[in-house]
Amino acid sequence: MTEERVTTTKTPDGDTHTTTVIHDDQKSGGAKWGLLIGLLVLAVVAFVVFSQMSDAEIAKDEAVAGAADSVGDAASNVGEAAQNVGDAAQDAADNLSE
């Protein structure tokens, strides 16, 4: 918005002096462009951070699944070992009774 101010001054001798001041409140587009670029940079940084967090979550989930598979395999091995011990004990008991 443009503002114009006119001031008229009279001296004691009767001379008149007029001053005109024009003030333009229009802001330059530089601040708007700076803000827009700042928001764009912030959006890119947020995208990169969130995508890396997502990759970390996937890696963690895969590690947990791998650990669960290992525990399942170990439990299976313990079960087979217990079965073998039971079979051996049964064979020993059968041999003693003969």
mmCIF file of C-alpha atoms in Angstrom:
data_model
loop_
_atom_site.group_PDB
_atom_site.id
_atom_site.type_symbol
_atom_site.label_atom_id
_atom_site.label_comp_id
_atom_site.label_asym_id
_atom_site.label_seq_id
_atom_site.Cartn_x
_atom_site.Cartn_y
_atom_site.Cartn_z
ATOM 1 C CA MET A 1 0.000 0.000 0.000
ATOM 2 C CA THR A 2 1.318 3.442 -0.893
ATOM 3 C CA GLU A 3 0.943 6.323 1.523
ATOM 4 C CA GLU A 4 1.432 9.966 0.583
ATOM 5 C CA ARG A 5 1.876 12.669 3.226
ATOM 6 C CA VAL A 6 1.972 16.368 2.358
ATOM 7 C CA THR A 7 3.193 18.873 4.960
ATOM 8 C CA THR A 8 2.849 22.618 4.447
ATOM 9 C CA THR A 9 4.831 24.991 6.673
ATOM 10 C CA LYS A 10 4.592 28.805 6.844
ATOM 11 C CA THR A 11 7.492 30.840 8.088
ATOM 12 C CA PRO A 12 6.984 34.039 10.147
ATOM 13 C CA ASP A 13 7.859 36.034 7.035
ATOM 14 C CA GLY A 14 4.883 34.457 5.218
ATOM 15 C CA ASP A 15 6.850 32.118 2.989
ATOM 16 C CA THR A 16 5.244 28.726 2.388
ATOM 17 C CA HIS A 17 7.212 25.514 2.203
ATOM 18 C CA THR A 18 5.581 22.227 1.127
ATOM 19 C CA THR A 19 7.098 18.779 1.724
ATOM 20 C CA THR A 20 5.687 15.623 0.158
ATOM 21 C CA VAL A 21 6.645 12.184 1.495
ATOM 22 C CA ILE A 22 5.644 9.035 -0.361
ATOM 23 C CA HIS A 23 5.984 5.784 1.541
ATOM 24 C CA ASP A 24 5.569 2.439 -0.227
ATOM 25 C CA ASP A 25 4.764 -0.515 2.086
ATOM 26 C CA GLN A 26 5.157 -3.187 -0.572
ATOM 27 C CA LYS A 27 7.506 -5.888 0.593
ATOM 28 C CA SER A 28 9.945 -7.476 -1.743
ATOM 29 C CA GLY A 29 9.373 -11.031 -2.917
ATOM 30 C CA GLY A 30 12.763 -12.093 -1.534
ATOM 31 C CA ALA A 31 11.374 -12.910 1.896
ATOM 32 C CA LYS A 32 8.615 -15.020 0.375
ATOM 33 C CA TRP A 33 11.080 -16.924 -1.797
ATOM 34 C CA GLY A 34 13.363 -17.482 1.189
ATOM 35 C CA LEU A 35 10.501 -18.888 3.231
ATOM 36 C CA LEU A 36 9.398 -21.112 0.361
ATOM 37 C CA ILE A 37 12.916 -22.498 -0.137
ATOM 38 C CA GLY A 38 13.272 -23.044 3.622
ATOM 39 C CA LEU A 39 10.038 -25.044 3.716
ATOM 40 C CA LEU A 40 11.159 -27.088 0.718
ATOM 41 C CA VAL A 41 14.484 -27.932 2.399
ATOM 42 C CA LEU A 42 12.631 -28.880 5.596
ATOM 43 C CA ALA A 43 10.335 -31.205 3.635
ATOM 44 C CA VAL A 44 13.295 -32.935 1.959
ATOM 45 C CA VAL A 45 15.098 -33.398 5.289
ATOM 46 C CA ALA A 46 11.950 -34.815 6.904
ATOM 47 C CA PHE A 47 11.499 -37.256 4.009
ATOM 48 C CA VAL A 48 15.098 -38.486 4.296
ATOM 49 C CA VAL A 49 14.879 -38.900 8.085
ATOM 50 C CA PHE A 50 11.584 -40.776 7.961
ATOM 51 C CA SER A 51 12.738 -43.056 5.151
ATOM 52 C CA GLN A 52 15.882 -43.956 7.105
ATOM 53 C CA MET A 53 13.789 -44.656 10.190
ATOM 54 C CA SER A 54 11.604 -46.939 8.093
ATOM 55 C CA ASP A 55 14.664 -48.834 6.840
ATOM 56 C CA ALA A 56 15.852 -49.257 10.438
ATOM 57 C CA GLU A 57 12.453 -50.648 11.450
ATOM 58 C CA ILE A 58 12.554 -53.169 8.599
ATOM 59 C CA ALA A 59 16.072 -54.273 9.585
ATOM 60 C CA LYS A 60 14.980 -54.654 13.224
ATOM 61 C CA ASP A 61 11.939 -56.702 12.225
ATOM 62 C CA GLU A 62 14.092 -58.985 10.058
ATOM 63 C CA ALA A 63 16.565 -59.456 12.927
ATOM 64 C CA VAL A 64 13.761 -60.381 15.328
ATOM 65 C CA ALA A 65 12.329 -62.863 12.810
ATOM 66 C CA GLY A 66 15.771 -64.418 12.331
ATOM 67 C CA ALA A 67 16.232 -64.738 16.086
ATOM 68 C CA ALA A 68 12.810 -66.369 16.421
ATOM 69 C CA ASP A 69 13.748 -68.901 13.733
ATOM 70 C CA SER A 70 16.972 -69.685 15.593
ATOM 71 C CA VAL A 71 15.095 -70.220 18.857
ATOM 72 C CA GLY A 72 12.638 -72.507 17.064
ATOM 73 C CA ASP A 73 15.500 -74.552 15.583
ATOM 74 C CA ALA A 74 17.172 -74.814 18.984
ATOM 75 C CA ALA A 75 13.938 -76.014 20.581
ATOM 76 C CA SER A 76 13.573 -78.620 17.877
ATOM 77 C CA ASN A 77 17.135 -79.826 18.495
ATOM 78 C CA VAL A 78 16.479 -80.067 22.252
ATOM 79 C CA GLY A 79 13.332 -82.067 21.559
ATOM 80 C CA GLU A 80 15.223 -84.474 19.299
ATOM 81 C CA ALA A 81 17.963 -84.861 21.913
ATOM 82 C CA ALA A 82 15.395 -85.619 24.615
ATOM 83 C CA GLN A 83 13.772 -88.190 22.337
ATOM 84 C CA ASN A 84 17.164 -89.803 21.723
ATOM 85 C CA VAL A 85 17.858 -89.941 25.473
ATOM 86 C CA GLY A 86 14.458 -91.508 26.067
ATOM 87 C CA ASP A 87 15.085 -94.099 23.345
ATOM 88 C CA ALA A 88 18.494 -94.902 24.793
ATOM 89 C CA ALA A 89 17.024 -95.281 28.283
ATOM 90 C CA GLN A 90 14.331 -97.597 26.929
ATOM 91 C CA ASP A 91 16.966 -99.688 25.112
ATOM 92 C CA ALA A 92 19.026 -99.925 28.291
ATOM 93 C CA ALA A 93 15.997 -100.960 30.319
ATOM 94 C CA ASP A 94 15.098 -103.592 27.685
ATOM 95 C CA ASN A 95 18.655 -104.967 27.748
ATOM 96 C CA LEU A 96 18.619 -105.293 31.552
ATOM 97 C CA SER A 97 15.366 -107.181 31.584
ATOM 98 C CA GLU A 98 16.568 -109.768 29.059
#
